[in-house]
PDB file of C-alpha atoms in Angstrom:
ATOM      1  CA  MET V   1     138.387 198.800  58.820  1.00 62.00           C
ATOM      2  CA  ASN V   2     140.590 197.078  61.339  1.00 86.00           C
ATOM      3  CA  ARG V   3     139.251 194.104  62.893  1.00 92.00           C
ATOM      4  CA  VAL V   4     138.561 194.250  66.703  1.00 94.00           C
ATOM      5  CA  TYR V   5     139.012 190.949  68.653  1.00 95.00           C
ATOM      6  CA  ASN V   6     136.738 190.164  71.489  1.00 95.00           C
ATOM      7  CA  PHE V   7     138.630 187.536  73.713  1.00 94.00           C
ATOM      8  CA  ALA V   8     135.758 186.731  75.860  1.00 90.00           C
ATOM      9  CA  ALA V   9     134.542 183.063  76.339  1.00 83.00           C
ATOM     10  CA  GLY V  10     131.549 183.976  74.314  1.00 81.00           C
ATOM     11  CA  PRO V  11     130.232 185.715  72.311  1.00 90.00           C
ATOM     12  CA  SER V  12     133.820 186.212  70.961  1.00 93.00           C
ATOM     13  CA  THR V  13     135.882 186.557  67.743  1.00 96.00           C
ATOM     14  CA  MET V  14     135.044 184.325  64.897  1.00 95.00           C
ATOM     15  CA  PRO V  15     137.058 183.299  61.835  1.00 95.00           C
ATOM     16  CA  VAL V  16     136.865 185.814  59.030  1.00 96.00           C
ATOM     17  CA  GLU V  17     136.353 182.945  56.595  1.00 97.00           C
ATOM     18  CA  ALA V  18     133.238 181.770  58.607  1.00 96.00           C
ATOM     19  CA  LEU V  19     131.729 185.231  58.595  1.00 97.00           C
ATOM     20  CA  GLU V  20     132.395 185.673  54.946  1.00 97.00           C
ATOM     21  CA  THR V  21     130.667 182.510  54.204  1.00 96.00           C
ATOM     22  CA  ALA V  22     127.771 183.550  56.440  1.00 96.00           C
ATOM     23  CA  ALA V  23     127.558 186.803  54.534  1.00 96.00           C
ATOM     24  CA  LYS V  24     127.734 184.979  51.244  1.00 96.00           C
ATOM     25  CA  GLU V  25     125.077 182.653  51.950  1.00 95.00           C
ATOM     26  CA  MET V  26     122.643 185.019  53.761  1.00 95.00           C
ATOM     27  CA  LEU V  27     120.150 185.204  50.951  1.00 94.00           C
ATOM     28  CA  ALA V  28     120.506 181.694  49.615  1.00 94.00           C
ATOM     29  CA  TYR V  29     121.954 178.672  51.182  1.00 95.00           C
ATOM     30  CA  GLY V  30     123.030 176.211  48.548  1.00 92.00           C
ATOM     31  CA  THR V  31     120.213 175.441  46.203  1.00 92.00           C
ATOM     32  CA  SER V  32     117.478 176.084  48.798  1.00 93.00           C
ATOM     33  CA  GLY V  33     116.676 179.685  47.650  1.00 93.00           C
ATOM     34  CA  MET V  34     116.505 180.977  51.231  1.00 95.00           C
ATOM     35  CA  SER V  35     118.675 181.805  54.086  1.00 95.00           C
ATOM     36  CA  VAL V  36     119.539 179.196  56.715  1.00 94.00           C
ATOM     37  CA  MET V  37     117.584 181.580  59.186  1.00 92.00           C
ATOM     38  CA  GLU V  38     114.524 181.085  57.070  1.00 95.00           C
ATOM     39  CA  MET V  39     114.651 177.344  56.897  1.00 95.00           C
ATOM     40  CA  SER V  40     112.668 174.695  58.827  1.00 93.00           C
ATOM     41  CA  HIS V  41     114.763 173.086  61.353  1.00 88.00           C
ATOM     42  CA  ARG V  42     113.004 169.880  60.189  1.00 90.00           C
ATOM     43  CA  SER V  43     113.845 170.093  56.619  1.00 93.00           C
ATOM     44  CA  LYS V  44     116.470 167.666  55.032  1.00 94.00           C
ATOM     45  CA  MET V  45     118.856 170.423  54.166  1.00 94.00           C
ATOM     46  CA  TYR V  46     118.987 171.752  57.700  1.00 95.00           C
ATOM     47  CA  ILE V  47     119.272 168.310  59.196  1.00 96.00           C
ATOM     48  CA  GLU V  48     122.338 167.786  56.902  1.00 96.00           C
ATOM     49  CA  ILE V  49     124.103 171.012  58.309  1.00 95.00           C
ATOM     50  CA  PHE V  50     123.352 169.458  61.712  1.00 94.00           C
ATOM     51  CA  ASP V  51     124.653 166.136  60.925  1.00 96.00           C
ATOM     52  CA  GLU V  52     127.719 167.566  59.373  1.00 97.00           C
ATOM     53  CA  THR V  53     128.432 169.820  62.357  1.00 96.00           C
ATOM     54  CA  GLU V  54     128.204 167.006  64.774  1.00 97.00           C
ATOM     55  CA  ALA V  55     130.551 164.879  62.667  1.00 97.00           C
ATOM     56  CA  ILE V  56     133.216 167.909  62.337  1.00 97.00           C
ATOM     57  CA  LEU V  57     132.901 168.256  66.233  1.00 97.00           C
ATOM     58  CA  ARG V  58     133.393 164.634  66.935  1.00 98.00           C
ATOM     59  CA  ASP V  59     136.479 164.507  64.746  1.00 98.00           C
ATOM     60  CA  LEU V  60     137.902 167.819  66.078  1.00 97.00           C
ATOM     61  CA  MET V  61     137.248 167.279  69.679  1.00 97.00           C
ATOM     62  CA  HIS V  62     137.768 163.402  69.472  1.00 98.00           C
ATOM     63  CA  ILE V  63     134.227 162.686  71.073  1.00 98.00           C
ATOM     64  CA  PRO V  64     133.617 158.982  71.341  1.00 97.00           C
ATOM     65  CA  GLU V  65     130.433 157.399  69.899  1.00 95.00           C
ATOM     66  CA  GLU V  66     129.073 156.507  73.470  1.00 97.00           C
ATOM     67  CA  TYR V  67     128.802 160.350  74.142  1.00 97.00           C
ATOM     68  CA  ALA V  68     125.850 162.260  72.714  1.00 95.00           C
ATOM     69  CA  VAL V  69     126.461 165.851  71.235  1.00 94.00           C
ATOM     70  CA  LEU V  70     123.789 168.317  72.353  1.00 88.00           C
ATOM     71  CA  PHE V  71     123.310 171.710  70.594  1.00 86.00           C
ATOM     72  CA  LEU V  72     121.546 173.818  73.101  1.00 81.00           C
ATOM     73  CA  GLN V  73     120.437 177.506  73.259  1.00 77.00           C
ATOM     74  CA  GLY V  74     121.053 179.907  76.105  1.00 73.00           C
ATOM     75  CA  GLY V  75     124.828 179.532  76.533  1.00 75.00           C
ATOM     76  CA  ALA V  76     126.424 179.045  79.999  1.00 77.00           C
ATOM     77  CA  THR V  77     123.705 180.906  81.942  1.00 78.00           C
ATOM     78  CA  ALA V  78     121.177 178.387  80.718  1.00 78.00           C
ATOM     79  CA  GLN V  79     123.313 175.591  81.442  1.00 81.00           C
ATOM     80  CA  PHE V  80     124.010 176.590  85.016  1.00 82.00           C
ATOM     81  CA  ALA V  81     120.205 176.577  85.355  1.00 82.00           C
ATOM     82  CA  ALA V  82     119.366 173.415  83.457  1.00 81.00           C
ATOM     83  CA  ILE V  83     121.967 171.028  85.193  1.00 82.00           C
ATOM     84  CA  PRO V  84     120.766 171.758  88.880  1.00 82.00           C
ATOM     85  CA  MET V  85     117.018 171.777  87.731  1.00 79.00           C
ATOM     86  CA  ASN V  86     117.483 168.265  86.046  1.00 80.00           C
ATOM     87  CA  LEU V  87     119.315 166.750  89.047  1.00 81.00           C
ATOM     88  CA  MET V  88     116.447 168.149  91.423  1.00 79.00           C
ATOM     89  CA  ASN V  89     114.425 165.233  89.813  1.00 72.00           C
ATOM     90  CA  GLY V  90     110.942 166.807  90.279  1.00 70.00           C
ATOM     91  CA  SER V  91     111.178 167.141  93.967  1.00 73.00           C
ATOM     92  CA  GLY V  92     111.542 171.057  93.950  1.00 72.00           C
ATOM     93  CA  LYS V  93     114.203 170.766  96.544  1.00 79.00           C
ATOM     94  CA  ALA V  94     118.043 170.920  96.301  1.00 80.00           C
ATOM     95  CA  ASP V  95     121.315 171.209  98.335  1.00 83.00           C
ATOM     96  CA  TYR V  96     124.119 173.395  97.022  1.00 82.00           C
ATOM     97  CA  VAL V  97     127.690 174.107  98.013  1.00 88.00           C
ATOM     98  CA  ASP V  98     128.721 177.650  98.604  1.00 91.00           C
ATOM     99  CA  SER V  99     132.498 177.457  97.764  1.00 91.00           C
ATOM    100  CA  GLY V 100     133.065 181.187  98.731  1.00 84.00           C
TER     101      GLY V 100
ATOM    102  CA  MET A   1     118.132 182.226  41.972  1.00 62.00           C
ATOM    103  CA  ASN A   2     114.578 182.600  42.619  1.00 86.00           C
ATOM    104  CA  ARG A   3     113.559 183.087  46.264  1.00 92.00           C
ATOM    105  CA  VAL A   4     111.631 180.239  48.059  1.00 94.00           C
ATOM    106  CA  TYR A   5     109.275 181.326  50.644  1.00 95.00           C
ATOM    107  CA  ASN A   6     108.589 179.449  53.864  1.00 95.00           C
ATOM    108  CA  PHE A   7     105.383 180.285  55.285  1.00 94.00           C
ATOM    109  CA  ALA A   8     105.852 178.503  58.477  1.00 90.00           C
ATOM    110  CA  ALA A   9     105.229 180.121  61.951  1.00 83.00           C
ATOM    111  CA  GLY A  10     108.990 180.262  62.270  1.00 81.00           C
ATOM    112  CA  PRO A  11     111.559 179.935  61.206  1.00 90.00           C
ATOM    113  CA  SER A  12     110.045 181.559  58.148  1.00 93.00           C
ATOM    114  CA  THR A  13     110.656 184.046  55.225  1.00 96.00           C
ATOM    115  CA  MET A  14     112.605 187.294  56.168  1.00 95.00           C
ATOM    116  CA  PRO A  15     112.495 190.618  54.306  1.00 95.00           C
ATOM    117  CA  VAL A  16     115.392 190.623  51.688  1.00 96.00           C
ATOM    118  CA  GLU A  17     116.439 194.007  52.997  1.00 97.00           C
ATOM    119  CA  ALA A  18     116.930 192.624  56.374  1.00 96.00           C
ATOM    120  CA  LEU A  19     119.046 189.752  55.080  1.00 97.00           C
ATOM    121  CA  GLU A  20     121.051 191.988  52.889  1.00 97.00           C
ATOM    122  CA  THR A  21     121.722 194.354  55.757  1.00 96.00           C
ATOM    123  CA  ALA A  22     122.791 191.419  57.902  1.00 96.00           C
ATOM    124  CA  ALA A  23     125.192 190.096  55.121  1.00 96.00           C
ATOM    125  CA  LYS A  24     126.606 193.792  54.710  1.00 96.00           C
ATOM    126  CA  GLU A  25     127.241 194.058  58.438  1.00 95.00           C
ATOM    127  CA  MET A  26     128.531 190.591  58.959  1.00 95.00           C
ATOM    128  CA  LEU A  27     132.314 191.461  59.246  1.00 94.00           C
ATOM    129  CA  ALA A  28     131.827 194.879  60.965  1.00 94.00           C
ATOM    130  CA  TYR A  29     128.760 196.373  62.644  1.00 95.00           C
ATOM    131  CA  GLY A  30     128.886 200.103  62.596  1.00 92.00           C
ATOM    132  CA  THR A  31     132.227 201.260  63.961  1.00 92.00           C
ATOM    133  CA  SER A  32     132.672 198.252  66.025  1.00 93.00           C
ATOM    134  CA  GLY A  33     135.172 196.404  64.050  1.00 93.00           C
ATOM    135  CA  MET A  34     133.324 193.175  64.607  1.00 95.00           C
ATOM    136  CA  SER A  35     130.180 191.352  63.792  1.00 95.00           C
ATOM    137  CA  VAL A  36     127.179 191.645  65.982  1.00 94.00           C
ATOM    138  CA  MET A  37     127.698 187.837  66.667  1.00 92.00           C
ATOM    139  CA  GLU A  38     131.260 188.499  68.161  1.00 95.00           C
ATOM    140  CA  MET A  39     129.999 191.272  70.389  1.00 95.00           C
ATOM    141  CA  SER A  40     129.579 191.188  74.263  1.00 93.00           C
ATOM    142  CA  HIS A  41     125.835 191.320  75.096  1.00 88.00           C
ATOM    143  CA  ARG A  42     126.520 193.811  77.742  1.00 90.00           C
ATOM    144  CA  SER A  43     128.482 196.264  75.360  1.00 93.00           C
ATOM    145  CA  LYS A  44     127.087 199.724  74.834  1.00 94.00           C
ATOM    146  CA  MET A  45     126.595 199.153  71.099  1.00 94.00           C
ATOM    147  CA  TYR A  46     124.651 195.737  71.789  1.00 95.00           C
ATOM    148  CA  ILE A  47     122.544 197.277  74.326  1.00 96.00           C
ATOM    149  CA  GLU A  48     121.635 200.227  71.896  1.00 96.00           C
ATOM    150  CA  ILE A  49     120.449 197.481  69.397  1.00 95.00           C
ATOM    151  CA  PHE A  50     118.402 195.935  72.043  1.00 94.00           C
ATOM    152  CA  ASP A  51     116.853 199.064  73.131  1.00 96.00           C
ATOM    153  CA  GLU A  52     115.988 200.280  69.625  1.00 97.00           C
ATOM    154  CA  THR A  53     114.593 196.845  68.938  1.00 96.00           C
ATOM    155  CA  GLU A  54     112.173 197.166  71.807  1.00 97.00           C
ATOM    156  CA  ALA A  55     111.198 200.686  70.888  1.00 98.00           C
ATOM    157  CA  ILE A  56     110.530 199.542  67.251  1.00 97.00           C
ATOM    158  CA  LEU A  57     108.355 196.651  68.599  1.00 97.00           C
ATOM    159  CA  ARG A  58     106.449 198.908  71.148  1.00 98.00           C
ATOM    160  CA  ASP A  59     105.610 201.279  68.158  1.00 98.00           C
ATOM    161  CA  LEU A  60     104.688 198.643  65.626  1.00 97.00           C
ATOM    162  CA  MET A  61     102.785 196.615  68.061  1.00 97.00           C
ATOM    163  CA  HIS A  62     101.277 199.331  70.120  1.00 98.00           C
ATOM    164  CA  ILE A  63     102.791 197.706  73.412  1.00 98.00           C
ATOM    165  CA  PRO A  64     101.851 199.700  76.309  1.00 97.00           C
ATOM    166  CA  GLU A  65     104.454 200.867  79.011  1.00 95.00           C
ATOM    167  CA  GLU A  66     102.934 198.710  81.682  1.00 97.00           C
ATOM    168  CA  TYR A  67     103.801 195.688  79.632  1.00 97.00           C
ATOM    169  CA  ALA A  68     107.422 194.312  79.692  1.00 95.00           C
ATOM    170  CA  VAL A  69     108.932 193.007  76.368  1.00 94.00           C
ATOM    171  CA  LEU A  70     111.110 189.849  76.831  1.00 88.00           C
ATOM    172  CA  PHE A  71     113.612 188.571  74.204  1.00 86.00           C
ATOM    173  CA  LEU A  72     113.810 184.883  75.012  1.00 81.00           C
ATOM    174  CA  GLN A  73     115.552 181.966  73.302  1.00 77.00           C
ATOM    175  CA  GLY A  74     114.061 178.658  72.340  1.00 73.00           C
ATOM    176  CA  GLY A  75     110.992 179.752  70.415  1.00 75.00           C
ATOM    177  CA  ALA A  76     107.462 178.232  71.015  1.00 77.00           C
ATOM    178  CA  THR A  77     108.895 174.867  72.383  1.00 78.00           C
ATOM    179  CA  ALA A  78     110.927 176.456  75.311  1.00 78.00           C
ATOM    180  CA  GLN A  79     107.743 178.773  76.096  1.00 81.00           C
ATOM    181  CA  PHE A  80     105.592 175.826  76.277  1.00 82.00           C
ATOM    182  CA  ALA A  81     107.843 174.406  79.003  1.00 82.00           C
ATOM    183  CA  ALA A  82     108.770 177.570  80.769  1.00 81.00           C
ATOM    184  CA  ILE A  83     105.278 178.633  81.356  1.00 82.00           C
ATOM    185  CA  PRO A  84     104.088 175.455  83.222  1.00 82.00           C
ATOM    186  CA  MET A  85     107.412 175.154  84.947  1.00 79.00           C
ATOM    187  CA  ASN A  86     107.323 178.659  86.298  1.00 80.00           C
ATOM    188  CA  LEU A  87     103.500 178.107  87.399  1.00 81.00           C
ATOM    189  CA  MET A  88     104.702 174.802  89.329  1.00 79.00           C
ATOM    190  CA  ASN A  89     106.027 177.349  91.856  1.00 72.00           C
ATOM    191  CA  GLY A  90     108.708 174.880  93.155  1.00 70.00           C
ATOM    192  CA  SER A  91     106.420 172.152  94.132  1.00 73.00           C
ATOM    193  CA  GLY A  92     107.481 169.834  91.559  1.00 72.00           C
ATOM    194  CA  LYS A  93     103.713 168.983  90.921  1.00 79.00           C
ATOM    195  CA  ALA A  94     101.253 170.170  88.306  1.00 80.00           C
ATOM    196  CA  ASP A  95      97.774 169.417  86.976  1.00 83.00           C
ATOM    197  CA  TYR A  96      97.053 169.638  83.345  1.00 82.00           C
ATOM    198  CA  VAL A  97      94.113 169.528  81.071  1.00 88.00           C
ATOM    199  CA  ASP A  98      93.966 167.046  78.136  1.00 91.00           C
ATOM    200  CA  SER A  99      91.884 168.894  75.635  1.00 91.00           C
ATOM    201  CA  GLY A 100      91.952 166.133  73.059  1.00 84.00           C
TER     202      GLY A 100
END
């Protein structure tokens, strides 16, 4: 079957190599005997995936050490809620600019 | 390789059949030419997955029609934050019980 490419900001097309690796490891990641999706997020093996991913991102995007890398759920929608909610600082009130 | 079973509340062990299906469809879900992970969450095909999943859950767990089914990210941690934050009702203040 021909691949169909989704050029949206996200979800969007992923590299075939990444999908093939995900498929190959779906029943057993490394020596774990389980899928990554079945693994405790606090396990040594999962934390290694996490640390390696952060290191690759820092290298690829030249992220300096004084910046934290956060892996967050919810995509853009959650971020657009989280940022103003954190800036509200517990007051329950906020101003906003309607830019048209 | 022998399967290793994670009996935690989540993430935890998934049925082999589900993992095998996920692996098989990783490069192309149905006739879409793409992985589910690459697909717009507003596409017809994705909404069909969503609707079918809700119908299966309602059948399996006998969820009555007057109850909504919400698919939420973040797991238990996010829910334990979301519930009190919604109950605060914009005041920025809350009481809580320390049950020991």
